[in-house]
Coordinates of C-alpha atoms in Angstrom, one line a residue:
Chain Y
M964 CA -14.5 32.5 -5.2
R965 CA -17.0 32.5 -8.0
K966 CA -20.5 31.5 -7.1
L967 CA -20.9 27.7 -7.8
S968 CA -23.1 26.7 -10.8
E969 CA -26.3 24.6 -10.2
S970 CA -24.5 21.6 -11.7
E971 CA -21.6 22.0 -9.2
L972 CA -24.0 22.4 -6.3
L973 CA -25.7 19.1 -7.3
T974 CA -22.4 17.3 -7.7
L975 CA -21.3 18.5 -4.3
T976 CA -24.6 17.4 -2.8
G977 CA -24.3 14.0 -4.4
L978 CA -20.8 13.4 -3.2
L979 CA -21.6 14.6 0.4
T980 CA -24.6 12.2 0.4
M981 CA -22.4 9.4 -0.9
E982 CA -19.7 10.0 1.8
T983 CA -22.3 10.3 4.6
D984 CA -24.1 7.1 3.6
A985 CA -20.8 5.2 3.3
L986 CA -19.7 6.5 6.7
A987 CA -23.0 5.3 8.3
V988 CA -22.6 1.8 6.6
A989 CA -18.9 1.7 7.7
K990 CA -19.8 2.4 11.3
A991 CA -22.5 -0.2 11.3
T992 CA -20.3 -2.8 9.6
H993 CA -17.4 -2.2 12.0
M994 CA -18.8 -4.2 14.8
L995 CA -19.2 -7.3 12.5
I996 CA -15.5 -7.4 11.7
K997 CA -13.5 -10.2 13.4
D998 CA -10.0 -9.8 12.0
S999 CA -8.0 -7.3 14.1
D1000 CA -6.0 -5.9 11.2
L1001 CA -9.1 -5.3 9.2
K1002 CA -10.8 -3.7 12.3
K1003 CA -7.9 -1.2 12.7
S1004 CA -8.0 -0.5 8.9
A1005 CA -11.8 0.1 9.1
E1006 CA -11.3 2.5 12.0
A1007 CA -8.7 4.4 10.0
G1008 CA -11.1 4.5 7.0
I1009 CA -13.9 5.8 9.2
M1010 CA -11.6 8.6 10.5
T1011 CA -10.5 9.7 7.0
A1012 CA -14.1 9.6 5.8
E1013 CA -15.1 11.9 8.7
R1014 CA -12.2 14.2 7.7
R1015 CA -13.4 14.3 4.1
I1016 CA -17.0 15.1 5.2
Q1017 CA -15.7 17.8 7.6
G1018 CA -13.6 19.2 4.6
M1019 CA -16.7 19.5 2.5
Q1020 CA -18.7 21.1 5.3
Q1021 CA -15.8 23.5 5.9
F1022 CA -15.7 24.3 2.1
I1023 CA -19.5 25.0 2.2
N1024 CA -19.2 27.2 5.3
E1025 CA -16.0 29.1 4.4
N1026 CA -17.1 29.9 0.8
Q1027 CA -20.7 30.7 1.8
V1028 CA -21.9 28.2 -0.8
L1029 CA -25.4 28.3 0.8
G1030 CA -25.4 32.0 0.8
T1031 CA -26.4 32.3 4.5
G1032 CA -23.0 32.4 6.1
E1033 CA -22.3 29.8 8.7
V1034 CA -24.5 26.8 8.2
Q1035 CA -25.6 25.1 11.5
Chain F
M377 CA -31.1 -29.4 15.8
S378 CA -30.3 -27.6 12.5
S379 CA -29.7 -29.6 9.3
I380 CA -26.5 -29.5 7.3
K381 CA -28.3 -27.5 4.6
E382 CA -29.3 -24.9 7.2
M383 CA -25.8 -24.8 8.6
L384 CA -24.4 -24.3 5.1
G385 CA -27.0 -21.6 4.4
K386 CA -26.1 -19.8 7.6
K387 CA -22.4 -19.9 6.8
A388 CA -23.0 -18.4 3.4
T389 CA -25.2 -15.6 4.6
N390 CA -23.1 -14.6 7.6
L391 CA -21.2 -11.4 6.7
S392 CA -17.5 -12.6 6.7
D393 CA -14.4 -10.3 6.8
K394 CA -13.8 -11.3 3.2
T395 CA -17.3 -10.1 2.1
I396 CA -16.9 -6.8 4.0
V397 CA -13.5 -6.2 2.3
N398 CA -14.9 -7.0 -1.1
D399 CA -17.9 -4.7 -0.6
T400 CA -15.7 -1.9 0.8
L401 CA -13.3 -2.1 -2.1
A402 CA -16.2 -2.0 -4.6
G403 CA -17.6 1.0 -2.8
M404 CA -14.3 2.8 -2.8
A405 CA -13.9 2.2 -6.6
S406 CA -17.3 3.7 -7.2
A407 CA -16.5 6.7 -5.0
S408 CA -13.2 7.2 -6.7
N409 CA -15.0 7.2 -10.1
A410 CA -17.4 9.7 -8.8
Y411 CA -14.7 12.0 -7.5
L412 CA -12.7 11.7 -10.8
A413 CA -15.8 12.6 -12.8
A414 CA -16.6 15.5 -10.5
T415 CA -12.9 16.8 -10.6
L416 CA -12.9 16.8 -14.4
K417 CA -16.4 18.3 -14.7
T418 CA -16.2 21.2 -12.3
A419 CA -14.9 24.6 -13.5
T420 CA -14.3 26.3 -10.1
P421 CA -10.6 25.8 -9.1
E422 CA -11.3 25.6 -5.4
L423 CA -13.9 22.9 -5.8
K424 CA -11.6 21.0 -8.3
Q425 CA -8.9 21.1 -5.7
L426 CA -11.2 19.7 -3.0
F427 CA -12.5 16.8 -5.2
S428 CA -9.0 16.0 -6.5
S429 CA -7.6 15.9 -2.9
N430 CA -10.5 13.5 -1.8
L431 CA -9.8 11.3 -4.9
T432 CA -6.1 11.1 -4.0
Q433 CA -7.0 10.1 -0.4
M434 CA -9.5 7.5 -1.6
L435 CA -6.9 6.0 -4.0
G436 CA -4.4 5.7 -1.2
E437 CA -6.9 3.9 1.1
H438 CA -8.0 1.6 -1.7
A439 CA -4.3 0.6 -2.4
A440 CA -3.7 -0.1 1.3
L441 CA -6.8 -2.1 1.7
S442 CA -6.2 -4.1 -1.5
E443 CA -2.7 -5.0 -0.3
M444 CA -4.0 -6.2 3.0
A445 CA -6.7 -8.3 1.3
I446 CA -4.1 -9.9 -1.0
N447 CA -1.8 -10.6 2.0
K448 CA -4.6 -12.3 3.8
E449 CA -5.7 -14.1 0.6
W450 CA -9.2 -12.7 0.8
I451 CA -8.7 -11.7 -2.8
T452 CA -6.4 -13.6 -5.2
P453 CA -5.9 -11.4 -8.3
Y454 CA -2.9 -13.4 -9.6
E455 CA -4.6 -16.8 -9.4
N456 CA -5.6 -18.6 -12.6
P457 CA -8.7 -16.7 -13.9
E458 CA -10.6 -19.9 -14.5
N459 CA -10.1 -20.9 -10.9
Q460 CA -11.2 -17.5 -9.7
L461 CA -14.4 -17.8 -11.7
L462 CA -15.0 -21.4 -10.4
K463 CA -14.7 -20.2 -6.8
T464 CA -17.0 -17.2 -7.3
F465 CA -19.5 -19.5 -9.2
N466 CA -19.6 -21.9 -6.3
H467 CA -19.9 -19.2 -3.7
S468 CA -22.8 -17.6 -5.7
K469 CA -24.6 -21.0 -5.6
E470 CA -24.1 -21.2 -1.8
V471 CA -25.5 -17.7 -1.3
L472 CA -28.3 -18.3 -3.7
N473 CA -29.4 -21.5 -1.9
S474 CA -29.0 -20.1 1.6
S475 CA -32.0 -19.3 3.8
I476 CA -32.7 -15.8 5.1
D477 CA -31.7 -15.3 8.8
N478 CA -34.4 -14.3 11.2

């Protein structure tokens, strides 16, 4: 894969930040939900958000986006 | 003993399921816009694919959550627009006049 441009790096950073912050809010809000259907839906949403974040982390690692190989 | 005004204020400021759904849907709409813009802007095919796949996933979740919110009548998109505005207007007054919880 071609090396990412600075603009692409910033976009990726922005989206990863957005997903991470949204996940933190979703986890905190989860305990305030009373409706059982909404609670289940929120749990599913949290899991898919975790998968999207893992996908982005994997993309960064596998494509050595940070140039240092595996990022811890 | 708390006064009626205090009770109304507490009711308006408590985070209800409806408020959580509205906020989540708004957040998902913003995130979808961000993913669409990123998908269109990026030149690298692998990154475009990642963003596009995240956008598709987000659209699916948004559709499912909207459907649930409509079924539970937390949102009423087919109601008369003037009634929708009136309800929102009244709710905005309640929240504005509510006291801050300690």
